[in-house]
PDB file of C-alpha atoms in Angstrom:
ATOM      1  CA  MET A   1      14.152  39.049  -3.569  1.00  0.00           C
ATOM      2  CA  MET A   2      14.935  37.848   0.052  1.00  0.00           C
ATOM      3  CA  PHE A   3      12.275  35.082  -0.051  1.00  0.00           C
ATOM      4  CA  THR A   4      13.021  31.639   1.474  1.00  0.00           C
ATOM      5  CA  ALA A   5       9.273  31.299   2.552  1.00  0.00           C
ATOM      6  CA  LYS A   6       6.914  28.814   0.985  1.00  0.00           C
ATOM      7  CA  SER A   7       3.769  30.585   2.441  1.00  0.00           C
ATOM      8  CA  PHE A   8       2.302  33.939   3.137  1.00  0.00           C
ATOM      9  CA  THR A   9      -0.704  35.576   4.850  1.00  0.00           C
ATOM     10  CA  TYR A  10      -2.931  38.212   3.225  1.00  0.00           C
ATOM     11  CA  ASP A  11      -5.914  39.991   4.851  1.00  0.00           C
ATOM     12  CA  GLY A  12      -5.994  37.044   7.341  1.00  0.00           C
ATOM     13  CA  LYS A  13      -6.031  34.191   5.052  1.00  0.00           C
ATOM     14  CA  SER A  14      -3.047  31.963   4.416  1.00  0.00           C
ATOM     15  CA  SER A  15      -1.913  31.056   0.803  1.00  0.00           C
ATOM     16  CA  ASP A  16      -2.014  27.336   1.951  1.00  0.00           C
ATOM     17  CA  ASP A  17      -5.740  27.717   1.879  1.00  0.00           C
ATOM     18  CA  PHE A  18      -5.615  28.250  -1.841  1.00  0.00           C
ATOM     19  CA  GLY A  19      -2.714  25.672  -2.532  1.00  0.00           C
ATOM     20  CA  LEU A  20      -0.374  28.466  -3.423  1.00  0.00           C
ATOM     21  CA  LEU A  21       3.522  28.704  -2.699  1.00  0.00           C
ATOM     22  CA  VAL A  22       5.878  31.526  -2.979  1.00  0.00           C
ATOM     23  CA  TYR A  23       7.695  31.267  -6.312  1.00  0.00           C
ATOM     24  CA  TYR A  24      11.268  32.439  -6.981  1.00  0.00           C
ATOM     25  CA  LEU A  25      11.729  32.505 -10.807  1.00  0.00           C
ATOM     26  CA  ASP A  26      14.811  34.548 -11.345  1.00  0.00           C
ATOM     27  CA  ASN A  27      17.964  32.600 -11.625  1.00  0.00           C
ATOM     28  CA  GLN A  28      20.267  35.588 -11.550  1.00  0.00           C
ATOM     29  CA  ALA A  29      23.046  35.213  -8.997  1.00  0.00           C
ATOM     30  CA  ILE A  30      22.915  38.915  -8.235  1.00  0.00           C
ATOM     31  CA  THR A  31      19.712  40.875  -7.544  1.00  0.00           C
ATOM     32  CA  GLU A  32      18.728  44.318  -6.314  1.00  0.00           C
ATOM     33  CA  GLU A  33      15.728  44.998  -4.140  1.00  0.00           C
ATOM     34  CA  PRO A  34      14.167  48.292  -2.933  1.00  0.00           C
ATOM     35  CA  ILE A  35      14.642  49.090   0.774  1.00  0.00           C
ATOM     36  CA  TRP A  36      14.768  52.744   1.279  1.00  0.00           C
ATOM     37  CA  GLU A  37      14.175  56.104  -0.639  1.00  0.00           C
ATOM     38  CA  SER A  38      13.808  59.589   0.646  1.00  0.00           C
ATOM     39  CA  GLU A  39      13.484  62.751  -1.179  1.00  0.00           C
ATOM     40  CA  ILE A  40      15.231  65.933  -0.257  1.00  0.00           C
ATOM     41  CA  THR A  41      12.921  69.124   0.281  1.00  0.00           C
ATOM     42  CA  GLU A  42      15.138  71.950  -0.297  1.00  0.00           C
ATOM     43  CA  THR A  43      15.325  75.506  -2.160  1.00  0.00           C
ATOM     44  CA  ARG A  44      18.548  76.592  -3.881  1.00  0.00           C
ATOM     45  CA  LEU A  45      19.046  80.194  -4.341  1.00  0.00           C
ATOM     46  CA  ALA A  46      21.671  81.998  -6.715  1.00  0.00           C
ATOM     47  CA  SER A  47      23.049  84.111  -3.638  1.00  0.00           C
ATOM     48  CA  ARG A  48      23.911  81.122  -1.655  1.00  0.00           C
ATOM     49  CA  THR A  49      26.296  78.164  -1.816  1.00  0.00           C
ATOM     50  CA  ASP A  50      24.425  75.918   0.278  1.00  0.00           C
ATOM     51  CA  PRO A  51      20.622  75.162   0.043  1.00  0.00           C
ATOM     52  CA  LEU A  52      17.554  76.175   2.349  1.00  0.00           C
ATOM     53  CA  PHE A  53      17.010  72.602   3.736  1.00  0.00           C
ATOM     54  CA  PHE A  54      13.473  71.999   4.936  1.00  0.00           C
ATOM     55  CA  GLY A  55      13.718  68.189   5.473  1.00  0.00           C
ATOM     56  CA  LEU A  56      13.392  64.626   3.899  1.00  0.00           C
ATOM     57  CA  ASN A  57      10.111  63.295   2.438  1.00  0.00           C
ATOM     58  CA  VAL A  58       9.769  59.698   3.052  1.00  0.00           C
ATOM     59  CA  ASN A  59       6.342  59.150   1.987  1.00  0.00           C
ATOM     60  CA  LYS A  60       7.146  57.024  -1.066  1.00  0.00           C
ATOM     61  CA  PRO A  61       5.748  53.453  -0.512  1.00  0.00           C
ATOM     62  CA  LEU A  62       7.798  50.291  -0.646  1.00  0.00           C
ATOM     63  CA  THR A  63       6.752  48.258  -3.774  1.00  0.00           C
ATOM     64  CA  TRP A  64       8.118  45.003  -5.093  1.00  0.00           C
ATOM     65  CA  SER A  65       7.132  42.226  -7.482  1.00  0.00           C
ATOM     66  CA  PHE A  66       5.818  39.113  -5.880  1.00  0.00           C
ATOM     67  CA  VAL A  67       5.344  35.679  -7.574  1.00  0.00           C
ATOM     68  CA  VAL A  68       3.041  32.906  -5.940  1.00  0.00           C
ATOM     69  CA  GLY A  69       1.722  29.858  -7.740  1.00  0.00           C
ATOM     70  CA  SER A  70       0.571  26.301  -7.501  1.00  0.00           C
ATOM     71  CA  VAL A  71       2.320  22.972  -7.868  1.00  0.00           C
ATOM     72  CA  LYS A  72      -0.660  21.922 -10.065  1.00  0.00           C
ATOM     73  CA  SER A  73      -2.234  23.814 -13.073  1.00  0.00           C
ATOM     74  CA  LEU A  74      -5.074  26.082 -12.053  1.00  0.00           C
ATOM     75  CA  GLU A  75      -8.929  25.937 -13.230  1.00  0.00           C
ATOM     76  CA  ARG A  76     -10.763  29.057 -13.986  1.00  0.00           C
ATOM     77  CA  GLU A  77     -12.697  28.585 -10.587  1.00  0.00           C
ATOM     78  CA  GLN A  78      -9.493  28.564  -8.590  1.00  0.00           C
ATOM     79  CA  ILE A  79      -8.168  31.630 -10.513  1.00  0.00           C
ATOM     80  CA  ASP A  80     -11.631  33.455  -9.642  1.00  0.00           C
ATOM     81  CA  GLU A  81     -11.492  32.512  -6.117  1.00  0.00           C
ATOM     82  CA  ILE A  82      -7.568  33.652  -5.728  1.00  0.00           C
ATOM     83  CA  MET A  83      -8.250  36.825  -7.461  1.00  0.00           C
ATOM     84  CA  ASP A  84     -11.209  37.636  -5.335  1.00  0.00           C
ATOM     85  CA  TRP A  85      -8.877  37.223  -2.396  1.00  0.00           C
ATOM     86  CA  LEU A  86      -5.884  39.244  -3.473  1.00  0.00           C
ATOM     87  CA  THR A  87      -7.595  42.114  -5.174  1.00  0.00           C
ATOM     88  CA  SER A  88     -10.867  42.662  -3.524  1.00  0.00           C
ATOM     89  CA  CYS A  89      -9.637  44.663  -0.619  1.00  0.00           C
ATOM     90  CA  ASP A  90     -10.580  48.528  -0.686  1.00  0.00           C
ATOM     91  CA  THR A  91      -8.022  49.637   1.582  1.00  0.00           C
ATOM     92  CA  TYR A  92      -4.317  48.392   3.054  1.00  0.00           C
ATOM     93  CA  LYS A  93      -4.386  44.865   4.378  1.00  0.00           C
ATOM     94  CA  TRP A  94      -1.861  43.075   6.646  1.00  0.00           C
ATOM     95  CA  LEU A  95       0.764  40.727   4.583  1.00  0.00           C
ATOM     96  CA  GLU A  96       2.821  38.525   6.451  1.00  0.00           C
ATOM     97  CA  ILE A  97       5.738  36.535   4.854  1.00  0.00           C
ATOM     98  CA  GLU A  98       6.134  33.169   6.805  1.00  0.00           C
ATOM     99  CA  GLN A  99       9.804  33.054   7.002  1.00  0.00           C
ATOM    100  CA  ASP A 100      12.094  33.156  10.047  1.00  0.00           C
ATOM    101  CA  ASP A 101      13.772  36.632   9.508  1.00  0.00           C
ATOM    102  CA  MET A 102      10.455  38.072   8.784  1.00  0.00           C
ATOM    103  CA  SER A 103       8.561  36.653  11.635  1.00  0.00           C
ATOM    104  CA  GLY A 104       8.624  39.727  13.941  1.00  0.00           C
ATOM    105  CA  TRP A 105       7.070  42.062  11.332  1.00  0.00           C
ATOM    106  CA  ARG A 106       4.339  42.622   8.748  1.00  0.00           C
ATOM    107  CA  TYR A 107       3.678  45.112   5.950  1.00  0.00           C
ATOM    108  CA  LYS A 108       0.248  47.199   5.186  1.00  0.00           C
ATOM    109  CA  ALA A 109      -0.321  46.396   1.569  1.00  0.00           C
ATOM    110  CA  LEU A 110      -2.355  46.299  -1.585  1.00  0.00           C
ATOM    111  CA  ILE A 111      -2.061  43.827  -4.452  1.00  0.00           C
ATOM    112  CA  GLN A 112      -1.768  45.341  -7.688  1.00  0.00           C
ATOM    113  CA  ASN A 113      -1.190  44.573 -11.483  1.00  0.00           C
ATOM    114  CA  VAL A 114      -1.776  40.852 -11.317  1.00  0.00           C
ATOM    115  CA  GLN A 115      -0.527  38.773 -14.257  1.00  0.00           C
ATOM    116  CA  LEU A 116      -1.329  35.225 -14.919  1.00  0.00           C
ATOM    117  CA  ILE A 117       1.853  33.080 -15.610  1.00  0.00           C
ATOM    118  CA  HIS A 118       1.593  29.935 -17.829  1.00  0.00           C
ATOM    119  CA  PHE A 119       3.880  27.005 -17.944  1.00  0.00           C
ATOM    120  CA  HIS A 120       3.600  24.981 -21.237  1.00  0.00           C
ATOM    121  CA  GLY A 121       0.179  26.543 -21.734  1.00  0.00           C
ATOM    122  CA  LEU A 122      -1.229  25.841 -18.239  1.00  0.00           C
ATOM    123  CA  ALA A 123      -1.986  28.569 -15.835  1.00  0.00           C
ATOM    124  CA  ALA A 124      -0.112  27.854 -12.674  1.00  0.00           C
ATOM    125  CA  ALA A 125       1.147  31.326 -11.194  1.00  0.00           C
ATOM    126  CA  PHE A 126       0.547  34.927 -10.610  1.00  0.00           C
ATOM    127  CA  ARG A 127       2.943  37.884 -10.620  1.00  0.00           C
ATOM    128  CA  CYS A 128       1.863  40.879  -8.941  1.00  0.00           C
ATOM    129  CA  THR A 129       3.045  44.185  -7.455  1.00  0.00           C
ATOM    130  CA  VAL A 130       2.954  44.638  -3.805  1.00  0.00           C
ATOM    131  CA  VAL A 131       2.467  48.366  -2.713  1.00  0.00           C
ATOM    132  CA  CYS A 132       2.863  49.264   0.765  1.00  0.00           C
ATOM    133  CA  ASP A 133       1.283  52.123   2.824  1.00  0.00           C
ATOM    134  CA  SER A 134       4.882  53.312   3.490  1.00  0.00           C
ATOM    135  CA  GLN A 135       8.697  52.379   3.257  1.00  0.00           C
ATOM    136  CA  PHE A 136       8.484  50.484   6.724  1.00  0.00           C
ATOM    137  CA  ALA A 137       7.427  47.229   7.872  1.00  0.00           C
ATOM    138  CA  TYR A 138       5.618  47.088  11.310  1.00  0.00           C
ATOM    139  CA  GLU A 139       6.421  45.114  14.338  1.00  0.00           C
ATOM    140  CA  TYR A 140       3.663  43.236  15.847  1.00  0.00           C
ATOM    141  CA  PRO A 141       2.023  45.306  18.582  1.00  0.00           C
ATOM    142  CA  VAL A 142       3.763  45.587  21.824  1.00  0.00           C
ATOM    143  CA  GLN A 143       1.791  46.624  24.979  1.00  0.00           C
ATOM    144  CA  TYR A 144       2.949  48.639  28.000  1.00  0.00           C
ATOM    145  CA  SER A 145       0.872  48.822  31.178  1.00  0.00           C
ATOM    146  CA  TYR A 146       1.128  51.312  33.983  1.00  0.00           C
ATOM    147  CA  ARG A 147      -0.959  51.299  37.145  1.00  0.00           C
ATOM    148  CA  VAL A 148      -0.761  54.784  38.655  1.00  0.00           C
ATOM    149  CA  GLU A 149      -1.765  56.022  42.096  1.00  0.00           C
ATOM    150  CA  ASP A 150      -1.711  59.685  42.822  1.00  0.00           C
ATOM    151  CA  GLY A 151       1.006  60.049  40.331  1.00  0.00           C
ATOM    152  CA  THR A 152       3.050  57.164  41.612  1.00  0.00           C
ATOM    153  CA  VAL A 153       3.486  54.178  39.239  1.00  0.00           C
ATOM    154  CA  LYS A 154       3.693  50.529  40.422  1.00  0.00           C
ATOM    155  CA  ASN A 155       4.190  47.389  38.547  1.00  0.00           C
ATOM    156  CA  ALA A 156       2.073  44.230  38.533  1.00  0.00           C
ATOM    157  CA  ALA A 157       3.704  42.954  41.962  1.00  0.00           C
ATOM    158  CA  GLY A 158       2.810  46.400  43.614  1.00  0.00           C
ATOM    159  CA  LYS A 159       6.310  47.753  43.585  1.00  0.00           C
ATOM    160  CA  THR A 160       6.742  51.437  43.191  1.00  0.00           C
ATOM    161  CA  LEU A 161       8.893  52.402  40.020  1.00  0.00           C
ATOM    162  CA  GLU A 162      11.120  55.397  40.654  1.00  0.00           C
ATOM    163  CA  LYS A 163      11.369  56.001  36.804  1.00  0.00           C
ATOM    164  CA  VAL A 164       9.393  55.006  33.883  1.00  0.00           C
ATOM    165  CA  VAL A 165      11.118  54.821  30.534  1.00  0.00           C
ATOM    166  CA  LEU A 166       9.505  53.754  27.414  1.00  0.00           C
ATOM    167  CA  ARG A 167      11.999  53.172  24.526  1.00  0.00           C
ATOM    168  CA  ASN A 168      10.921  53.806  20.828  1.00  0.00           C
ATOM    169  CA  ASP A 169      13.655  52.089  18.801  1.00  0.00           C
ATOM    170  CA  SER A 170      11.696  52.445  15.628  1.00  0.00           C
ATOM    171  CA  ALA A 171      13.950  52.813  12.379  1.00  0.00           C
ATOM    172  CA  PHE A 172      12.441  56.239  11.969  1.00  0.00           C
ATOM    173  CA  SER A 173      13.649  59.507  13.169  1.00  0.00           C
ATOM    174  CA  GLY A 174      10.161  61.171  13.572  1.00  0.00           C
ATOM    175  CA  TYR A 175       7.513  60.680  16.135  1.00  0.00           C
ATOM    176  CA  LEU A 176       5.696  57.449  16.736  1.00  0.00           C
ATOM    177  CA  TYR A 177       1.990  57.724  17.913  1.00  0.00           C
ATOM    178  CA  PRO A 178       0.871  54.815  19.695  1.00  0.00           C
ATOM    179  CA  LYS A 179      -2.692  53.848  20.740  1.00  0.00           C
ATOM    180  CA  MET A 180      -3.735  54.021  24.337  1.00  0.00           C
ATOM    181  CA  GLU A 181      -6.539  52.734  26.719  1.00  0.00           C
ATOM    182  CA  LEU A 182      -7.281  54.358  30.098  1.00  0.00           C
ATOM    183  CA  ARG A 183      -9.392  53.166  32.935  1.00  0.00           C
ATOM    184  CA  LEU A 184     -10.180  55.997  35.159  1.00  0.00           C
ATOM    185  CA  SER A 185     -12.617  55.671  38.245  1.00  0.00           C
ATOM    186  CA  LYS A 186     -14.952  58.686  39.293  1.00  0.00           C
ATOM    187  CA  ASP A 187     -12.704  59.617  42.166  1.00  0.00           C
ATOM    188  CA  CYS A 188     -10.026  60.759  39.604  1.00  0.00           C
ATOM    189  CA  GLU A 189     -10.525  64.394  38.613  1.00  0.00           C
ATOM    190  CA  ALA A 190      -7.935  64.242  35.826  1.00  0.00           C
ATOM    191  CA  PHE A 191      -5.257  61.963  34.401  1.00  0.00           C
ATOM    192  CA  THR A 192      -2.167  63.189  32.730  1.00  0.00           C
ATOM    193  CA  VAL A 193       0.775  61.496  31.227  1.00  0.00           C
ATOM    194  CA  ILE A 194       3.820  63.883  30.491  1.00  0.00           C
ATOM    195  CA  ASN A 195       6.558  62.873  28.155  1.00  0.00           C
ATOM    196  CA  ALA A 196       9.623  64.826  29.686  1.00  0.00           C
ATOM    197  CA  SER A 197      11.686  63.643  26.737  1.00  0.00           C
ATOM    198  CA  ASP A 198       9.304  65.733  24.346  1.00  0.00           C
ATOM    199  CA  GLY A 199       9.540  69.160  26.124  1.00  0.00           C
ATOM    200  CA  ASN A 200       7.201  68.001  28.877  1.00  0.00           C
ATOM    201  CA  ARG A 201       4.298  67.378  26.428  1.00  0.00           C
ATOM    202  CA  PRO A 202       1.077  66.537  28.230  1.00  0.00           C
ATOM    203  CA  PHE A 203      -1.771  64.322  27.390  1.00  0.00           C
ATOM    204  CA  THR A 204      -4.752  64.876  29.642  1.00  0.00           C
ATOM    205  CA  ILE A 205      -8.168  63.413  30.112  1.00  0.00           C
ATOM    206  CA  ARG A 206     -10.559  65.085  32.741  1.00  0.00           C
ATOM    207  CA  VAL A 207     -13.022  62.667  34.382  1.00  0.00           C
ATOM    208  CA  PRO A 208     -16.620  64.319  34.987  1.00  0.00           C
ATOM    209  CA  LYS A 209     -18.105  63.031  38.141  1.00  0.00           C
ATOM    210  CA  ASP A 210     -21.633  62.625  36.792  1.00  0.00           C
ATOM    211  CA  PHE A 211     -20.478  60.314  33.838  1.00  0.00           C
ATOM    212  CA  THR A 212     -22.687  57.142  33.262  1.00  0.00           C
ATOM    213  CA  ALA A 213     -21.096  54.198  31.549  1.00  0.00           C
ATOM    214  CA  ASP A 214     -23.161  52.474  29.059  1.00  0.00           C
ATOM    215  CA  ASP A 215     -22.517  49.077  30.760  1.00  0.00           C
ATOM    216  CA  GLY A 216     -22.806  50.383  34.114  1.00  0.00           C
ATOM    217  CA  SER A 217     -19.327  50.388  34.963  1.00  0.00           C
ATOM    218  CA  GLU A 218     -17.762  52.919  37.727  1.00  0.00           C
ATOM    219  CA  GLU A 219     -14.807  53.367  35.318  1.00  0.00           C
ATOM    220  CA  LEU A 220     -14.536  55.692  32.467  1.00  0.00           C
ATOM    221  CA  VAL A 221     -12.757  53.614  29.855  1.00  0.00           C
ATOM    222  CA  VAL A 222     -11.205  55.791  27.278  1.00  0.00           C
ATOM    223  CA  LYS A 223      -9.528  54.680  23.873  1.00  0.00           C
ATOM    224  CA  VAL A 224      -7.127  56.905  22.106  1.00  0.00           C
ATOM    225  CA  ASP A 225      -5.880  56.673  18.437  1.00  0.00           C
ATOM    226  CA  ASN A 226      -3.243  59.374  18.659  1.00  0.00           C
ATOM    227  CA  LYS A 227      -2.246  59.138  15.023  1.00  0.00           C
ATOM    228  CA  ASN A 228      -5.623  59.731  13.704  1.00  0.00           C
ATOM    229  CA  GLN A 229      -6.588  61.804  16.719  1.00  0.00           C
ATOM    230  CA  ILE A 230      -9.569  59.814  17.413  1.00  0.00           C
ATOM    231  CA  ILE A 231     -10.968  59.506  21.163  1.00  0.00           C
ATOM    232  CA  THR A 232     -13.899  57.088  22.215  1.00  0.00           C
ATOM    233  CA  CYS A 233     -15.152  56.139  25.580  1.00  0.00           C
ATOM    234  CA  ASN A 234     -17.759  53.838  27.151  1.00  0.00           C
ATOM    235  CA  SER A 235     -20.115  56.517  27.737  1.00  0.00           C
ATOM    236  CA  SER A 236     -22.411  57.374  24.816  1.00  0.00           C
ATOM    237  CA  ALA A 237     -23.875  60.457  26.499  1.00  0.00           C
ATOM    238  CA  LEU A 238     -20.399  61.915  26.998  1.00  0.00           C
ATOM    239  CA  ASN A 239     -18.626  64.097  24.481  1.00  0.00           C
ATOM    240  CA  ILE A 240     -15.229  62.798  25.366  1.00  0.00           C
ATOM    241  CA  TYR A 241     -13.579  65.493  23.535  1.00  0.00           C
ATOM    242  CA  ASP A 242     -15.114  67.831  25.977  1.00  0.00           C
ATOM    243  CA  CYS A 243     -12.922  66.188  28.503  1.00  0.00           C
ATOM    244  CA  PHE A 244      -9.596  66.277  26.406  1.00  0.00           C
ATOM    245  CA  GLY A 245      -6.824  68.793  27.506  1.00  0.00           C
ATOM    246  CA  ASP A 246      -5.853  70.420  30.608  1.00  0.00           C
ATOM    247  CA  GLU A 247      -6.632  73.591  32.529  1.00  0.00           C
ATOM    248  CA  GLU A 248      -4.443  75.557  30.217  1.00  0.00           C
ATOM    249  CA  SER A 249      -6.431  74.331  27.187  1.00  0.00           C
ATOM    250  CA  ARG A 250      -3.470  72.228  25.801  1.00  0.00           C
ATOM    251  CA  HIS A 251      -5.017  69.522  23.710  1.00  0.00           C
ATOM    252  CA  TYR A 252      -1.873  67.533  22.825  1.00  0.00           C
ATOM    253  CA  PHE A 253      -2.053  64.004  21.674  1.00  0.00           C
ATOM    254  CA  PHE A 254       0.551  61.435  23.097  1.00  0.00           C
ATOM    255  CA  ARG A 255       3.470  60.692  20.943  1.00  0.00           C
ATOM    256  CA  LEU A 256       6.938  59.338  21.343  1.00  0.00           C
ATOM    257  CA  VAL A 257      10.317  60.559  20.300  1.00  0.00           C
ATOM    258  CA  LYS A 258      12.926  58.247  19.002  1.00  0.00           C
ATOM    259  CA  GLY A 259      15.074  56.679  21.632  1.00  0.00           C
ATOM    260  CA  ASP A 260      14.062  56.872  25.452  1.00  0.00           C
ATOM    261  CA  ASN A 261      10.858  58.497  26.528  1.00  0.00           C
ATOM    262  CA  VAL A 262      10.846  59.643  30.380  1.00  0.00           C
ATOM    263  CA  LEU A 263       7.054  59.461  31.546  1.00  0.00           C
ATOM    264  CA  CYS A 264       5.684  61.327  34.395  1.00  0.00           C
ATOM    265  CA  PHE A 265       2.006  61.185  35.628  1.00  0.00           C
ATOM    266  CA  THR A 266      -0.539  62.789  37.743  1.00  0.00           C
ATOM    267  CA  GLY A 267      -3.992  61.398  38.984  1.00  0.00           C
ATOM    268  CA  SER A 268      -4.745  57.627  39.279  1.00  0.00           C
ATOM    269  CA  GLY A 269      -5.839  54.857  36.856  1.00  0.00           C
ATOM    270  CA  LEU A 270      -4.561  52.186  34.500  1.00  0.00           C
ATOM    271  CA  LEU A 271      -2.798  53.107  31.303  1.00  0.00           C
ATOM    272  CA  ARG A 272      -2.076  50.749  28.539  1.00  0.00           C
ATOM    273  CA  VAL A 273       0.185  51.929  25.685  1.00  0.00           C
ATOM    274  CA  GLU A 274       0.211  49.829  22.411  1.00  0.00           C
ATOM    275  CA  CYS A 275       3.143  50.323  20.087  1.00  0.00           C
ATOM    276  CA  GLU A 276       3.944  49.208  16.494  1.00  0.00           C
ATOM    277  CA  PHE A 277       7.541  50.005  15.918  1.00  0.00           C
ATOM    278  CA  LEU A 278       8.735  50.618  12.315  1.00  0.00           C
ATOM    279  CA  ARG A 279      11.473  48.617  10.711  1.00  0.00           C
ATOM    280  CA  LYS A 280      13.442  49.155   7.570  1.00  0.00           C
ATOM    281  CA  GLY A 281      14.165  45.704   6.666  1.00  0.00           C
ATOM    282  CA  GLY A 282      13.133  45.855   3.027  1.00  0.00           C
ATOM    283  CA  VAL A 283      11.541  42.760   1.578  1.00  0.00           C
TER     284      VAL A 283
END
């Protein structure tokens, strides 16, 4: 493995809190590690020399063996505490390896198949299997903000931007679905962000004039999880899904194509886009 780290963080807790270090027990000069695997989806027919190609399945998770241990032998109470930390999660949690070349990204992972390692009869380390949610690591979230006035975008200094380009440089050729937050006033009838690089695909929220914010605010605050198609807002009396979509009943969630995304806007408000770019760095 490419580990030079001494520490790691899992589910928000550091291995330092348990007196654990990352171990490297294999003394082989040459090792192999998983980094990428895809499955070809196609049909081969006797009447054709080439296949009917449907695409690549990249859903197989990244997995690897991980060894952590203590410089001292472990007591039963310590083992129980460590096992509770590593194996009691009921969903994927963030795993961060604390070394320089991995400081910019993290993994969504579960810890599986834990084995206790003894040195001279004394329990001192654990070998486990790390199972990630995908074959990708995630960059830490990056946020982009756009202040829009009647379709015109201005930066923090108030300067008008002639062109808005959001670059998706993920190591994945498919779509990236970021999270968004919109702050819209009652004067705004509708707010639309159009991705000209994605066939002019629009994402629209219409603003009802009679909405009442739970906190008494004059703004409608809308939060969007485009990947899971979840929309929430700061008005419990409002079904925000009734406000989703444009006059042509196009209910499109926002997404980014790989590379440059040229964005256009209508309406007025503040839009924040949060991206977690995908990386194929292996482990």
